[in-house]
mmCIF file of C-alpha atoms in Angstrom:
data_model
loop_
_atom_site.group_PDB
_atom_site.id
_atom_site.type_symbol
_atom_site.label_atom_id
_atom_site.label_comp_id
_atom_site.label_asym_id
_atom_site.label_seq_id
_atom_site.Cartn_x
_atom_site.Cartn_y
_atom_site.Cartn_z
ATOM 1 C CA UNK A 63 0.000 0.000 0.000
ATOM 2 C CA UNK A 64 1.026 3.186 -0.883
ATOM 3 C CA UNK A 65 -0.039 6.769 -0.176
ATOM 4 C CA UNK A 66 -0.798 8.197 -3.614
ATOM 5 C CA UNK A 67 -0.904 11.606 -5.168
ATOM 6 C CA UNK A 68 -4.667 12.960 -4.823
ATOM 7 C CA UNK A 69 -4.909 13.440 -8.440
ATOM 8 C CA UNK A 70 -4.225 9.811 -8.856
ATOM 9 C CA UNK A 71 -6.536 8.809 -6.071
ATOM 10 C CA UNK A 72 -9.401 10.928 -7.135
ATOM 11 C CA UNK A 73 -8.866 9.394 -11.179
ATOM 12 C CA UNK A 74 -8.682 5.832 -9.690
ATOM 13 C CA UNK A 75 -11.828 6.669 -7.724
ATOM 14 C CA UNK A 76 -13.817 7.787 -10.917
ATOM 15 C CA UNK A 77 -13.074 4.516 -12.434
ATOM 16 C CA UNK A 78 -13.792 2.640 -9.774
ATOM 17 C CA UNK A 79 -17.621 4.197 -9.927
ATOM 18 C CA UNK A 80 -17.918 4.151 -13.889
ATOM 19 C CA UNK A 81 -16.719 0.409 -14.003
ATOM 20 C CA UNK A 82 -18.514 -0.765 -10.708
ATOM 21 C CA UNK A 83 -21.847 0.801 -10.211
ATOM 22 C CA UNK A 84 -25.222 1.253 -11.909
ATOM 23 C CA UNK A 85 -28.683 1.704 -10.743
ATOM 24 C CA UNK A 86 -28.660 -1.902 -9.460
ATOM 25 C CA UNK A 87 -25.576 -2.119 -7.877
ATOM 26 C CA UNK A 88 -24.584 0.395 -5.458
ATOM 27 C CA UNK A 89 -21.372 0.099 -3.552
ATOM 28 C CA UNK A 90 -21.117 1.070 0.171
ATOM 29 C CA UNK A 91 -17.834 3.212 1.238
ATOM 30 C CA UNK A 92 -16.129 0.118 2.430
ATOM 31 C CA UNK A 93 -16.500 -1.847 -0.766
ATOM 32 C CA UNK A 94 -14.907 1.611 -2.831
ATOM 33 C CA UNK A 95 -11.751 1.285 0.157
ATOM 34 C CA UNK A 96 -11.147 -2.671 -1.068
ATOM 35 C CA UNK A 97 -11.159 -1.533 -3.988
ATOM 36 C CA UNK A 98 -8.740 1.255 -3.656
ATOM 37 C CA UNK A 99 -7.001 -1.351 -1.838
ATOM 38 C CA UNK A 100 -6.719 -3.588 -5.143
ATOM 39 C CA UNK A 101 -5.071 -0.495 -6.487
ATOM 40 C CA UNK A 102 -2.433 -0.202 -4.076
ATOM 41 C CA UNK A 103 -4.042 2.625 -2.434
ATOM 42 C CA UNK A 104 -4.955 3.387 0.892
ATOM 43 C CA UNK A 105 -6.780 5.264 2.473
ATOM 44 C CA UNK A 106 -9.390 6.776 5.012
ATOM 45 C CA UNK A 107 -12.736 6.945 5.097
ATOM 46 C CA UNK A 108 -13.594 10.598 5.484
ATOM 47 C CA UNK A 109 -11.544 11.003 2.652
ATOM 48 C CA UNK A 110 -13.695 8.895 0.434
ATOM 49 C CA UNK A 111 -16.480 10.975 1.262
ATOM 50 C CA UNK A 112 -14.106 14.410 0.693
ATOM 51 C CA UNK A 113 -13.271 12.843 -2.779
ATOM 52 C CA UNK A 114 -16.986 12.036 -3.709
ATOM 53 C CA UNK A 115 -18.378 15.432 -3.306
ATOM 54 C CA UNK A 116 -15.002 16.843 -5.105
ATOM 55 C CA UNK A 117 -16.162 14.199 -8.037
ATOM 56 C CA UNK A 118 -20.273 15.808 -7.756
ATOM 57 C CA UNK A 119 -18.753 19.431 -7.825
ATOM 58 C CA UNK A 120 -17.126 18.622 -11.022
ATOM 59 C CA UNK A 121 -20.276 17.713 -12.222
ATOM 60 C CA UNK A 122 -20.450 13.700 -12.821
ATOM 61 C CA UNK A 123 -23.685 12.275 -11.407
ATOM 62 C CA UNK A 124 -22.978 10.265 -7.993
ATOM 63 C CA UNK A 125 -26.181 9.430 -6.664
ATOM 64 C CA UNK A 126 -25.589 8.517 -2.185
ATOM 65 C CA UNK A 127 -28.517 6.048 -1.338
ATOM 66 C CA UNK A 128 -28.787 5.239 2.507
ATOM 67 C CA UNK A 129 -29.258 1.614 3.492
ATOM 68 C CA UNK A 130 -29.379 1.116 7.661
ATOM 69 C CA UNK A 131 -26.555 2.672 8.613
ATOM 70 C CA UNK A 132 -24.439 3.284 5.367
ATOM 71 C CA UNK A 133 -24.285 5.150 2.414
ATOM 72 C CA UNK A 134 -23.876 3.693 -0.686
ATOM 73 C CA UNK A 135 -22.994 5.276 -3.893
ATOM 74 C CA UNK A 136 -23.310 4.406 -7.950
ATOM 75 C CA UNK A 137 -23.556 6.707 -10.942
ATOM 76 C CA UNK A 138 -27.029 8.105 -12.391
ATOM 77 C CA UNK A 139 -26.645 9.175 -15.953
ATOM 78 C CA UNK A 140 -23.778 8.895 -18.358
ATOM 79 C CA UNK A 141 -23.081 10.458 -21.721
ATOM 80 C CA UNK A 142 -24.924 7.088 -23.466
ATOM 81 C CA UNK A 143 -28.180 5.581 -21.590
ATOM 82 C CA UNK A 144 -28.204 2.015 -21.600
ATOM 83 C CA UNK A 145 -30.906 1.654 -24.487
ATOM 84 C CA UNK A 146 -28.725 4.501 -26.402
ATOM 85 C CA UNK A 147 -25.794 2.367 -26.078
ATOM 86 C CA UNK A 148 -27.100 -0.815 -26.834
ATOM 87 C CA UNK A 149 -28.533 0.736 -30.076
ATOM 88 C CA UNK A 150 -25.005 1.759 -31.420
ATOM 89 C CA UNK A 151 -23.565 -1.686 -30.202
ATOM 90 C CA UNK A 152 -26.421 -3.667 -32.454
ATOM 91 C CA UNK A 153 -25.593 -0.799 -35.004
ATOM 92 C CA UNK A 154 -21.724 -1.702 -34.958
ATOM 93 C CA UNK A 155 -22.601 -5.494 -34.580
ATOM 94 C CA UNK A 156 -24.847 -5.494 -37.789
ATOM 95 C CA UNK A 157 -22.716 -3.096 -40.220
ATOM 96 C CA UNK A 158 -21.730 -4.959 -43.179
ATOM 97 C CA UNK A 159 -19.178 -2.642 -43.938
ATOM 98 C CA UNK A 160 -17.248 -3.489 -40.482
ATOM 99 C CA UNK A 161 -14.987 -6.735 -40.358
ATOM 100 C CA UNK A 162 -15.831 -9.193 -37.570
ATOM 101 C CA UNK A 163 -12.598 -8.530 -35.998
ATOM 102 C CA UNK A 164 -12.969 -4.664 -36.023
ATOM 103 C CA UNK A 165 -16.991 -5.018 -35.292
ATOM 104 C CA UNK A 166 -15.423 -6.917 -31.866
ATOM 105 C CA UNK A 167 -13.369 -4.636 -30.860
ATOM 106 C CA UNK A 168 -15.475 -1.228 -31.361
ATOM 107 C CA UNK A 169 -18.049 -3.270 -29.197
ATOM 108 C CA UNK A 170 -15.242 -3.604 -26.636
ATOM 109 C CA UNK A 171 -14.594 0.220 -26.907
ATOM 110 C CA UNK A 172 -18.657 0.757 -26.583
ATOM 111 C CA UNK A 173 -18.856 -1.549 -23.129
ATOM 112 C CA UNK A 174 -16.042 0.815 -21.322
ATOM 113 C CA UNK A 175 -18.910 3.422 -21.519
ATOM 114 C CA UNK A 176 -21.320 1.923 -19.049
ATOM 115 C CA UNK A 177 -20.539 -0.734 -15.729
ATOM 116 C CA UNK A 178 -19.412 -3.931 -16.197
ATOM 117 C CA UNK A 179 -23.160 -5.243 -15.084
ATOM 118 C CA UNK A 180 -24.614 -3.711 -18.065
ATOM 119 C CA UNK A 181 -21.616 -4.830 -20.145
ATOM 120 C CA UNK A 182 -22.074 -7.995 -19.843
ATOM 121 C CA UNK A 183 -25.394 -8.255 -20.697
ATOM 122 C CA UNK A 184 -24.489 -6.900 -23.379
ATOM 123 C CA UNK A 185 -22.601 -9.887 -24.473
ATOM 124 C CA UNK A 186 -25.905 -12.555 -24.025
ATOM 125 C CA UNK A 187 -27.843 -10.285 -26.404
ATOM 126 C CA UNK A 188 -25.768 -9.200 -29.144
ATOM 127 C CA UNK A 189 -24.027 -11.755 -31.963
ATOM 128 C CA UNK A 190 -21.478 -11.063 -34.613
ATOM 129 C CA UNK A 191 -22.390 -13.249 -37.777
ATOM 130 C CA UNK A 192 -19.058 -13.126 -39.268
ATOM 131 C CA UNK A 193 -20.412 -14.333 -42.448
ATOM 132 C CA UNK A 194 -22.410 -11.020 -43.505
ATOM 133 C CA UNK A 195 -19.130 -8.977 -42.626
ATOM 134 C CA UNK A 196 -17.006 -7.412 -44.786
ATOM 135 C CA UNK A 197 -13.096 -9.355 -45.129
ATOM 136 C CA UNK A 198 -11.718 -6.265 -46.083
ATOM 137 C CA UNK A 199 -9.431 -5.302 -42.511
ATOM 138 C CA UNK A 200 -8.218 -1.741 -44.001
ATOM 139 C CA UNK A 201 -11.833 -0.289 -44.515
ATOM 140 C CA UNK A 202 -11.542 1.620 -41.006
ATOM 141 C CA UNK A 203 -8.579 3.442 -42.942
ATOM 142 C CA UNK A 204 -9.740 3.681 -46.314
ATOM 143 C CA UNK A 205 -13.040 5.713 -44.919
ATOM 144 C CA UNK A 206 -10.526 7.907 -42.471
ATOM 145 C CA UNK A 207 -8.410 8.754 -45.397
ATOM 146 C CA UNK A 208 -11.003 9.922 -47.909
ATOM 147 C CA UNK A 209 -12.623 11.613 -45.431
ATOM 148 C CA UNK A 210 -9.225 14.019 -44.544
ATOM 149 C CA UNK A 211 -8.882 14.254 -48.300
ATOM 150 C CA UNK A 212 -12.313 15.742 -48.465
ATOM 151 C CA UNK A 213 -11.498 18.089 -45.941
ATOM 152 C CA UNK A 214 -8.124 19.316 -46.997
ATOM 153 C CA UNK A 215 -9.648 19.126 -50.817
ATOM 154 C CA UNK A 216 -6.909 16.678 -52.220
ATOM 155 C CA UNK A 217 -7.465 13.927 -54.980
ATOM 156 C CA UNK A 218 -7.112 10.345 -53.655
ATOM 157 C CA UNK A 219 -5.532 7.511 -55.440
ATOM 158 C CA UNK A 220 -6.691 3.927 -55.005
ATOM 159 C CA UNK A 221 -7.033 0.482 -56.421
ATOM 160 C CA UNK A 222 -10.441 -1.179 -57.123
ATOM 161 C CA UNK A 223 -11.236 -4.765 -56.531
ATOM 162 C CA UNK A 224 -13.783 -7.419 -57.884
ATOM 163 C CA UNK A 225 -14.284 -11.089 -57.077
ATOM 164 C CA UNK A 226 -13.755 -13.399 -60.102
ATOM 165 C CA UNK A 227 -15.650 -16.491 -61.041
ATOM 166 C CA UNK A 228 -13.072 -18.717 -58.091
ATOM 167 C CA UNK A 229 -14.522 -15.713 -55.512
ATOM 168 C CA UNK A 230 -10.805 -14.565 -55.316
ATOM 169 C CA UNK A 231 -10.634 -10.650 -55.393
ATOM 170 C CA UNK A 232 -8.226 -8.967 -58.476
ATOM 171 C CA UNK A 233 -7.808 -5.591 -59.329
ATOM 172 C CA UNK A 234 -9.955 -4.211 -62.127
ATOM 173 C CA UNK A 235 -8.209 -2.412 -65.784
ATOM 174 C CA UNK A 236 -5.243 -4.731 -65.063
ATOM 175 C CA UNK A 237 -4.490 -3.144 -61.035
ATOM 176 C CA UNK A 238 -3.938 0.583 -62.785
ATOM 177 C CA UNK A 239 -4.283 2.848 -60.397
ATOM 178 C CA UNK A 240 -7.845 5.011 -59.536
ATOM 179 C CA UNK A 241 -7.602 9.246 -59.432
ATOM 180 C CA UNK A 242 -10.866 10.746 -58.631
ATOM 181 C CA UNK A 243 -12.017 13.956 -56.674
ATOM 182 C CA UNK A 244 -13.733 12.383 -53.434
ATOM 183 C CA UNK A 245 -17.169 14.854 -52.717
ATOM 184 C CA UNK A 246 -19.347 12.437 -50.748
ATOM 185 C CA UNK A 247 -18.910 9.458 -48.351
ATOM 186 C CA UNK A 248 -22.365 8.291 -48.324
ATOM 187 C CA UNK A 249 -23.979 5.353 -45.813
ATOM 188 C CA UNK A 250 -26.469 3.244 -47.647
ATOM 189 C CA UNK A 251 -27.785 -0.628 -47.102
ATOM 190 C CA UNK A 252 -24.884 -1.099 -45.139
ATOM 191 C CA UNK A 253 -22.327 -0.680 -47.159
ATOM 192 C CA UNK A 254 -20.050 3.030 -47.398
ATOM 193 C CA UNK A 255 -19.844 3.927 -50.879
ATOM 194 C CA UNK A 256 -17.426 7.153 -52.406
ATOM 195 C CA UNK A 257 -19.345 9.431 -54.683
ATOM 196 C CA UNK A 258 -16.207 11.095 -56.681
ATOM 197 C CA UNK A 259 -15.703 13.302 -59.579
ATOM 198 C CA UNK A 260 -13.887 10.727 -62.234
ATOM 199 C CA UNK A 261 -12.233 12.412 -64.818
ATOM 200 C CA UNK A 262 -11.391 9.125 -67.023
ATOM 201 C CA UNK A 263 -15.203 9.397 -67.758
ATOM 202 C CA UNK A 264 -15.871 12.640 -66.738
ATOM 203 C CA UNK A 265 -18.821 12.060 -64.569
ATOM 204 C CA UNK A 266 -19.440 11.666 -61.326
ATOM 205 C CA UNK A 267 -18.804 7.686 -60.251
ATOM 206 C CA UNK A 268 -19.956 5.831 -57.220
ATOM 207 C CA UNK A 269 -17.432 2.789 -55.853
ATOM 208 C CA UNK A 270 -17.930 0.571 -53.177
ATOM 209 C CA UNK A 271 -15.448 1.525 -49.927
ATOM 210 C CA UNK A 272 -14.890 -2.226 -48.919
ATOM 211 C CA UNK A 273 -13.842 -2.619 -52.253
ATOM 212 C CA UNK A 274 -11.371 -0.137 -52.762
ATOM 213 C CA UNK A 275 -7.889 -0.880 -51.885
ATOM 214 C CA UNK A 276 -4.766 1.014 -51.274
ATOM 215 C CA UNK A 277 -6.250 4.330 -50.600
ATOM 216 C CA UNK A 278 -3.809 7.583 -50.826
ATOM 217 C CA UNK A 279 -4.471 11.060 -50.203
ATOM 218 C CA UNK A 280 -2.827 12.942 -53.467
ATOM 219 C CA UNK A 281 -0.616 16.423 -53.286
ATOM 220 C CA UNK A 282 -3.063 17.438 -56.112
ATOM 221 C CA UNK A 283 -6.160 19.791 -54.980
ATOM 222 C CA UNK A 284 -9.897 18.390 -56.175
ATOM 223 C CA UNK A 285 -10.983 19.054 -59.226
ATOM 224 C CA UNK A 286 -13.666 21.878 -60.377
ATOM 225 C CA UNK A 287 -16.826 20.588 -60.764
ATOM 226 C CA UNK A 288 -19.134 22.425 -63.784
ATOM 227 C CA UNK A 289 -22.694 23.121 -62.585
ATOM 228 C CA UNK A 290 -24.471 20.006 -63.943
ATOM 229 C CA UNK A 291 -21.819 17.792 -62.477
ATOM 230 C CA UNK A 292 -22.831 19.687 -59.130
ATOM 231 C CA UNK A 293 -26.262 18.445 -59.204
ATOM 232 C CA UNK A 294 -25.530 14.640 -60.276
ATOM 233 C CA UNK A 295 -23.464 14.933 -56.936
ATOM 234 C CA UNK A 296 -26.365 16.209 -55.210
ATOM 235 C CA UNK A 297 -28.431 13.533 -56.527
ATOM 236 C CA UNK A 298 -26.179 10.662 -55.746
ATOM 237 C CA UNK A 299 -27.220 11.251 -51.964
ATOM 238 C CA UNK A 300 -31.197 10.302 -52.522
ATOM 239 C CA UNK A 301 -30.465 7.315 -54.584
ATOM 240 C CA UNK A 302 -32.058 4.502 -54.380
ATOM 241 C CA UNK A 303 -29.287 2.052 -54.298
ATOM 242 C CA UNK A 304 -25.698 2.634 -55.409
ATOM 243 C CA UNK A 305 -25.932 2.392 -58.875
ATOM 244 C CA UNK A 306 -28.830 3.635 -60.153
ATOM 245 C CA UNK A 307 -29.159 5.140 -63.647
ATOM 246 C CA UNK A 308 -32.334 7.422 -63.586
ATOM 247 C CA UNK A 309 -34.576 8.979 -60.930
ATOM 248 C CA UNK A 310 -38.621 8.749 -61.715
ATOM 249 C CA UNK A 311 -42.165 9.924 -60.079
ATOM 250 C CA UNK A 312 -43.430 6.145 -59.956
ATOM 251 C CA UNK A 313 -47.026 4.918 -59.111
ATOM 252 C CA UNK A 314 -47.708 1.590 -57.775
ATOM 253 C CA UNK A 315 -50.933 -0.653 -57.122
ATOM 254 C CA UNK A 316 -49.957 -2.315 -53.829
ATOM 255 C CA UNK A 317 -52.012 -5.249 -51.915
ATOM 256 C CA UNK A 318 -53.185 -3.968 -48.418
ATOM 257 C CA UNK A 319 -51.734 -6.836 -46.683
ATOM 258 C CA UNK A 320 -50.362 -5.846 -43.561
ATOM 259 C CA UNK A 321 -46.650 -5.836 -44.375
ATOM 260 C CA UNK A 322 -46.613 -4.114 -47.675
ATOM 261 C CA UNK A 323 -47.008 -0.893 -45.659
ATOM 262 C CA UNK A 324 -44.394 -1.814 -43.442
ATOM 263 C CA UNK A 325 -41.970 -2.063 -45.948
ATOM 264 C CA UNK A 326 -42.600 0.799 -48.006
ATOM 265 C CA UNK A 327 -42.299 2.688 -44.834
ATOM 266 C CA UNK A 328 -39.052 1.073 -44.017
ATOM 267 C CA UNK A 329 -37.376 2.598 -47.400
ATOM 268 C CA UNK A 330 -39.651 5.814 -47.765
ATOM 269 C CA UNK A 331 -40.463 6.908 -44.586
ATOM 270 C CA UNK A 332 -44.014 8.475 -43.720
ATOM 271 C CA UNK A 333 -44.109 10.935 -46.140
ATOM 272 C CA UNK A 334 -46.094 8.377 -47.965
ATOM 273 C CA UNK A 335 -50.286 9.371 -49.654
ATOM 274 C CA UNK A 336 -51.710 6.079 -50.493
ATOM 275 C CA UNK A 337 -54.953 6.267 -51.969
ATOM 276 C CA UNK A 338 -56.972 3.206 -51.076
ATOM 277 C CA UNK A 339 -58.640 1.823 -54.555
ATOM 278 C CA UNK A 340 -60.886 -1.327 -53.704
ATOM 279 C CA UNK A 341 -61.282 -3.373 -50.657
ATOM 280 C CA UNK A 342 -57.968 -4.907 -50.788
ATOM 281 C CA UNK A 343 -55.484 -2.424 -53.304
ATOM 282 C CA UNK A 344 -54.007 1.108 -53.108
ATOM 283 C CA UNK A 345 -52.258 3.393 -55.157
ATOM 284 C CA UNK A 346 -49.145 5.496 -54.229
ATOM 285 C CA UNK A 347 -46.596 7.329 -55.580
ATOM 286 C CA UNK A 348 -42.564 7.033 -55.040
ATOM 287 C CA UNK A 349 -39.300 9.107 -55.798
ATOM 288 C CA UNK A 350 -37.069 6.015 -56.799
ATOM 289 C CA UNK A 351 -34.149 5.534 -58.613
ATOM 290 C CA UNK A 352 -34.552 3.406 -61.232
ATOM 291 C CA UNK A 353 -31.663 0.323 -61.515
ATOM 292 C CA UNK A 354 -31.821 -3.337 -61.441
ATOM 293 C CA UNK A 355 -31.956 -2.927 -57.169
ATOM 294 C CA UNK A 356 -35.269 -1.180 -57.990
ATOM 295 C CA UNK A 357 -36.958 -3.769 -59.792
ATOM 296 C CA UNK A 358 -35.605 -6.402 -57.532
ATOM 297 C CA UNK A 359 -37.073 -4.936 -54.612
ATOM 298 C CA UNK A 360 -40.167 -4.172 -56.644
ATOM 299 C CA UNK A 361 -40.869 -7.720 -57.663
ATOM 300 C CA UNK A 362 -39.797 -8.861 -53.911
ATOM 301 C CA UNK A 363 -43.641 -8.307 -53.298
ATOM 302 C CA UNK A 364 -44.606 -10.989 -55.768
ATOM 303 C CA UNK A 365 -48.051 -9.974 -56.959
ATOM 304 C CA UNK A 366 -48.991 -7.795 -54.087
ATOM 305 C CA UNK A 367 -47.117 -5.201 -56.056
ATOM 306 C CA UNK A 368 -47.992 -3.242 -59.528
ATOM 307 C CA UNK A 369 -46.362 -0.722 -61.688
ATOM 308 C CA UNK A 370 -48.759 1.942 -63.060
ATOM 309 C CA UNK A 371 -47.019 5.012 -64.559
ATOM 310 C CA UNK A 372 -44.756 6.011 -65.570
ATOM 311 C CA UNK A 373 -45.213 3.804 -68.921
ATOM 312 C CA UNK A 374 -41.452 2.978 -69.208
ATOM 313 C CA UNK A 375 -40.693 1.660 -65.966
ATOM 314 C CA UNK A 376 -44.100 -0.899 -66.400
ATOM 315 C CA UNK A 377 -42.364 -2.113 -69.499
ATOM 316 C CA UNK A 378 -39.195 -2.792 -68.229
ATOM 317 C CA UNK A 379 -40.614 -4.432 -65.415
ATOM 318 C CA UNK A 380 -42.417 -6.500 -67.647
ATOM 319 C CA UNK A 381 -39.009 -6.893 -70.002
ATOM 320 C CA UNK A 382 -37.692 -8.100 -66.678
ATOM 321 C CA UNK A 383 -40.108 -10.768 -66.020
ATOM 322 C CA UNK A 384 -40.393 -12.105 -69.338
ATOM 323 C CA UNK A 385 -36.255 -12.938 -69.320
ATOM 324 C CA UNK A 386 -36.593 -14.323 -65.669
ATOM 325 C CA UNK A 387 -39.332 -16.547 -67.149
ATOM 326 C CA UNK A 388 -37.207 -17.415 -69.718
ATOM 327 C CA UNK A 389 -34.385 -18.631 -67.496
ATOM 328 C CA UNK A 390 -36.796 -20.850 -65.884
ATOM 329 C CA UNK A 391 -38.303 -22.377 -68.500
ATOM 330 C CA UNK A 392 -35.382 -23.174 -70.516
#
């Protein structure tokens, strides 16, 4: 045992009630001396009470229950409620984009923010399915560097990667080297994605962050955009999927079975008019891109779903349908 600095004693201390107590678990001012004790500090009791109202002066949240003839002590809020926490661990346990490994250890970093009691119940309820996870370990980097290069309005470099037929990844046009203006990093289906300005086709490109490879921030500033590359940049952020070719007012005839309106609330929000048409159809209208990740979340509905107008999106639907039918009946 050693008598320490008060600085260190009063940082140990704090620890002590972050890692230790909760609403459920209280600890008395004996079980904060053991403690200390495991610590190699000791101590006095007055001073544990001295060093608990320095802690509520500085503002953290040490609520003092009495029980018989002791106080006991844990901490009320924190910068994350449980329920806000658990929603960014799920968040960080679900993202696609995140490798297992890196998915574990942000989790790790998530559970220092609340007690150990609430950590570990974290662990019965959440599950990292490594098989829905990305492989690719320098993603965390990639997204850190475009971001900076956005920032200090630089060109990055990178490679870009595809799987071949043997699911091996290569390096598309033969591993030459990507340079594109980075404008947007954009969150969508759980996947990052760059929007950049790409001068080899003079458009604006989207690519696929897990994908990328090799990511470099370039001495080279961004290039100018001209006004109608300014708004396809704009558009790229209420896209419906990554790669879609052309945005379109669409109407659809929809079944009023109970989960079609879930679902075109889960991608469109309530900002929805559906006009009920018979006993058992309505009408409404979307904003969608339209691209093959359209159609295949149109015809995901089976026959509960119907395009209307516009007139060119019901024949390629149809287009669509006839080849599938094809494939099946060949």
């Amino acid at each position: 045992m050693f008598e320490p600095r008060p600085k260190i004693k009063l940082l140990t201390l704090q620890k002590i009630l972050l890692e230790n107590t909760d609403p459920g678990h209280p600890i008395s001012g004996s079980d904060i001396i053991r403690l200390l004790g495991e610590y190699g500090i000791s101590v006095e009791r007055k001073s544990v009470y001295d060093d608990i109202d320095t802690l509520i002066q500085s503002g953290m949240d040490i609520v003092t229950e009495r029980h018989g003839h002791a106080n006991y002590y844990y901490v009320g809020s924190r910068t994350f409620q449980d329920e806000e926490l658990m929603i960014l661990v799920n968040t960080v346990a679900s993202s696609k984009f995140l490798t297992k490994k890196k998915s574990d250890e942000l989790i790790q970093k998530l559970k220092t923010l609340t007690s150990k009691y609430q950590a570990q119940s974290f662990d019965r309820t959440i599950y990292v399915d490594g098989r829905t996870k990305s492989n690719n370990e320098r993603i965390y980097y990639s997204i850190n560097a475009i971001h900076d290069a956005i920032v200090a309005n630089r060109q990055i470099t990178f490679h870009y990667t595809e799987y071949d037929l043997s699911l091996k990844k290569k390096l598309r046009r033969g591993g030459q080297l990507y340079t594109v203006s980075p404008i947007y990093l954009i969150s969508d289906s759980n996947y990052y994605y760059l929007t950049a300005y790409n001068p080899q086709h003079d458009d604006i490109s989207n690519f696929r962050v897990d994908r990328m490879a090799d990511v470099s921030i370039s001495n080279e500033p961004r290039l100018e955009l001209n006004p109608e590359q300014q708004e396809s940049a704009k558009d790229v952020r209420s896209m419906f999927g990554a790669f879609a070719r052309e945005k379109s007012t669409v109407t659809l005839k929809m079944s009023t079975e109970p989960y079609v309106m879930g679902v075109l609330v889960d991608k469109y929000g309530t900002n929805l008019h559906p006009n009920r048409v018979s006993e058992d159809k309505f009408t409404v209208r979307i904003e969608a891109q339209i691209s093959p990740a359209f159609y295949a979340w149109l015809f995901s509905f089976g026959e509960d779903a119907e395009v209307l107008e516009p007139e060119w999106v019901r024949n390629k639907a149809k287009e669509q349908l006839e080849k599938m039918a094809e494939v099946y009946n060949e």
